[in-house]
């Protein structure tokens, strides 16, 4: 039985089980907040748009920059109106090109008669 287990590979064997990570996360830190601190923490966390609280806390502890992304509603409205105006301009331009081609072919037929 012992020989059979040795053939399967030991703890250091890369064949079986999970491959060991070079930097294992072994140390855990716990923080307790009162109600006021918790609300402040949640507001900062929501503004950051990070997917996990642990990632957010780790970034703050190791002083990575704190980014807040805000959407300006007026800028969004301006962008949509500008895009629709540009689409209308392209449609008029395409329509004029088609009319110019039609006019040229019509004049070509009229003048050739």
Tab-separated table of C-alpha atoms in Angstrom:
chain	number	residue	atom	x	y	z
A	1	UNK	CA	0.000	0.000	0.000
A	2	UNK	CA	2.813	2.402	0.869
A	3	UNK	CA	4.547	1.713	-2.426
A	4	UNK	CA	1.284	2.414	-4.262
A	5	UNK	CA	0.994	5.856	-2.603
A	6	UNK	CA	4.606	6.644	-3.458
A	7	UNK	CA	3.903	5.941	-7.133
A	8	UNK	CA	1.015	8.401	-7.108
A	9	UNK	CA	3.334	11.195	-6.159
A	10	UNK	CA	3.994	13.020	-2.948
A	11	UNK	CA	3.121	16.529	-1.857
A	12	UNK	CA	5.788	18.028	-4.092
A	13	UNK	CA	4.692	16.064	-7.163
A	14	UNK	CA	3.285	18.257	-9.938
A	15	UNK	CA	1.232	15.346	-11.347
A	16	UNK	CA	-1.543	15.169	-8.779
A	17	UNK	CA	-3.940	17.723	-7.330
A	18	UNK	CA	-3.684	21.467	-7.504
A	19	UNK	CA	-0.408	22.989	-8.516
A	20	UNK	CA	1.020	25.048	-5.659
A	21	UNK	CA	1.050	28.812	-6.151
A	22	UNK	CA	4.280	30.707	-5.697
A	23	UNK	CA	2.717	33.310	-3.403
A	24	UNK	CA	0.025	31.719	-1.289
A	25	UNK	CA	-2.321	34.044	0.567
A	26	UNK	CA	-1.972	32.685	4.098
A	27	UNK	CA	-2.539	35.676	6.380
A	28	UNK	CA	-6.007	36.953	7.191
A	29	UNK	CA	-6.840	40.331	8.734
A	30	UNK	CA	-10.263	41.202	10.107
A	31	UNK	CA	-11.648	44.720	10.502
A	32	UNK	CA	-14.747	45.810	12.396
A	33	UNK	CA	-16.626	49.022	11.577
A	34	UNK	CA	-19.255	50.937	13.495
A	35	UNK	CA	-22.388	52.029	11.611
A	36	UNK	CA	-21.004	55.390	10.501
A	37	UNK	CA	-17.714	53.922	9.283
A	38	UNK	CA	-19.559	51.108	7.527
A	39	UNK	CA	-21.742	53.536	5.576
A	40	UNK	CA	-18.694	55.582	4.587
A	41	UNK	CA	-16.874	52.416	3.535
A	42	UNK	CA	-19.836	51.240	1.456
A	43	UNK	CA	-20.155	54.600	-0.295
A	44	UNK	CA	-16.443	54.566	-1.186
A	45	UNK	CA	-16.703	50.933	-2.310
A	46	UNK	CA	-19.730	51.656	-4.511
A	47	UNK	CA	-17.972	54.612	-6.136
A	48	UNK	CA	-14.925	52.514	-6.975
A	49	UNK	CA	-16.857	49.900	-9.037
A	50	UNK	CA	-14.472	47.172	-7.859
A	51	UNK	CA	-15.894	43.646	-8.001
A	52	UNK	CA	-14.965	42.586	-4.443
A	53	UNK	CA	-14.640	44.333	-1.101
A	54	UNK	CA	-11.404	42.490	-0.338
A	55	UNK	CA	-9.816	43.808	-3.531
A	56	UNK	CA	-10.975	47.323	-2.651
A	57	UNK	CA	-9.563	47.155	0.899
A	58	UNK	CA	-6.273	45.718	-0.341
A	59	UNK	CA	-5.923	48.535	-2.866
A	60	UNK	CA	-6.562	51.169	-0.178
A	61	UNK	CA	-4.114	49.610	2.284
A	62	UNK	CA	-1.318	49.510	-0.268
A	63	UNK	CA	-2.201	53.063	-1.396
A	64	UNK	CA	-3.207	52.436	-4.958
A	65	UNK	CA	-5.041	55.401	-6.475
A	66	UNK	CA	-8.744	55.619	-5.749
A	67	UNK	CA	-10.737	56.204	-8.924
A	68	UNK	CA	-14.321	57.354	-9.112
A	69	UNK	CA	-16.073	57.185	-12.452
A	70	UNK	CA	-19.025	59.535	-12.762
A	71	UNK	CA	-21.368	59.743	-15.716
A	72	UNK	CA	-22.335	63.256	-16.758
A	73	UNK	CA	-25.931	63.119	-18.024
A	74	UNK	CA	-25.635	66.344	-20.020
A	75	UNK	CA	-22.515	65.095	-21.780
A	76	UNK	CA	-24.303	61.851	-22.641
A	77	UNK	CA	-27.262	63.803	-24.094
A	78	UNK	CA	-24.887	66.013	-26.090
A	79	UNK	CA	-23.081	62.949	-27.449
A	80	UNK	CA	-26.312	61.228	-28.558
A	81	UNK	CA	-27.604	64.397	-30.255
A	82	UNK	CA	-24.281	64.938	-31.999
A	83	UNK	CA	-24.249	61.315	-33.168
A	84	UNK	CA	-27.790	61.557	-34.539
A	85	UNK	CA	-26.928	64.849	-36.289
A	86	UNK	CA	-23.860	63.236	-37.845
A	87	UNK	CA	-25.993	60.293	-39.019
A	88	UNK	CA	-28.474	62.717	-40.637
A	89	UNK	CA	-25.610	64.579	-42.308
A	90	UNK	CA	-24.253	61.315	-43.740
A	91	UNK	CA	-27.739	60.367	-44.973
A	92	UNK	CA	-28.118	63.715	-46.771
A	93	UNK	CA	-24.628	63.368	-48.241
A	94	UNK	CA	-25.381	59.851	-49.491
A	95	UNK	CA	-28.715	60.998	-50.889
A	96	UNK	CA	-27.035	63.894	-52.733
A	97	UNK	CA	-24.477	61.528	-54.221
A	98	UNK	CA	-27.254	59.256	-55.499
A	99	UNK	CA	-29.138	62.248	-56.929
A	100	UNK	CA	-25.963	63.541	-58.611
A	101	UNK	CA	-25.424	60.146	-60.246
A	102	UNK	CA	-29.062	60.038	-61.362
A	103	UNK	CA	-28.859	63.594	-62.709
A	104	UNK	CA	-25.642	62.827	-64.588
A	105	UNK	CA	-27.136	59.741	-66.206
A	106	UNK	CA	-30.321	61.672	-67.096
A	107	UNK	CA	-28.359	64.543	-68.622
A	108	UNK	CA	-26.199	62.058	-70.489
A	109	UNK	CA	-29.306	60.497	-72.035
A	110	UNK	CA	-30.897	63.882	-72.835
A	111	UNK	CA	-27.768	65.348	-74.407
A	112	UNK	CA	-27.034	62.230	-76.452
A	113	UNK	CA	-30.444	62.452	-78.191
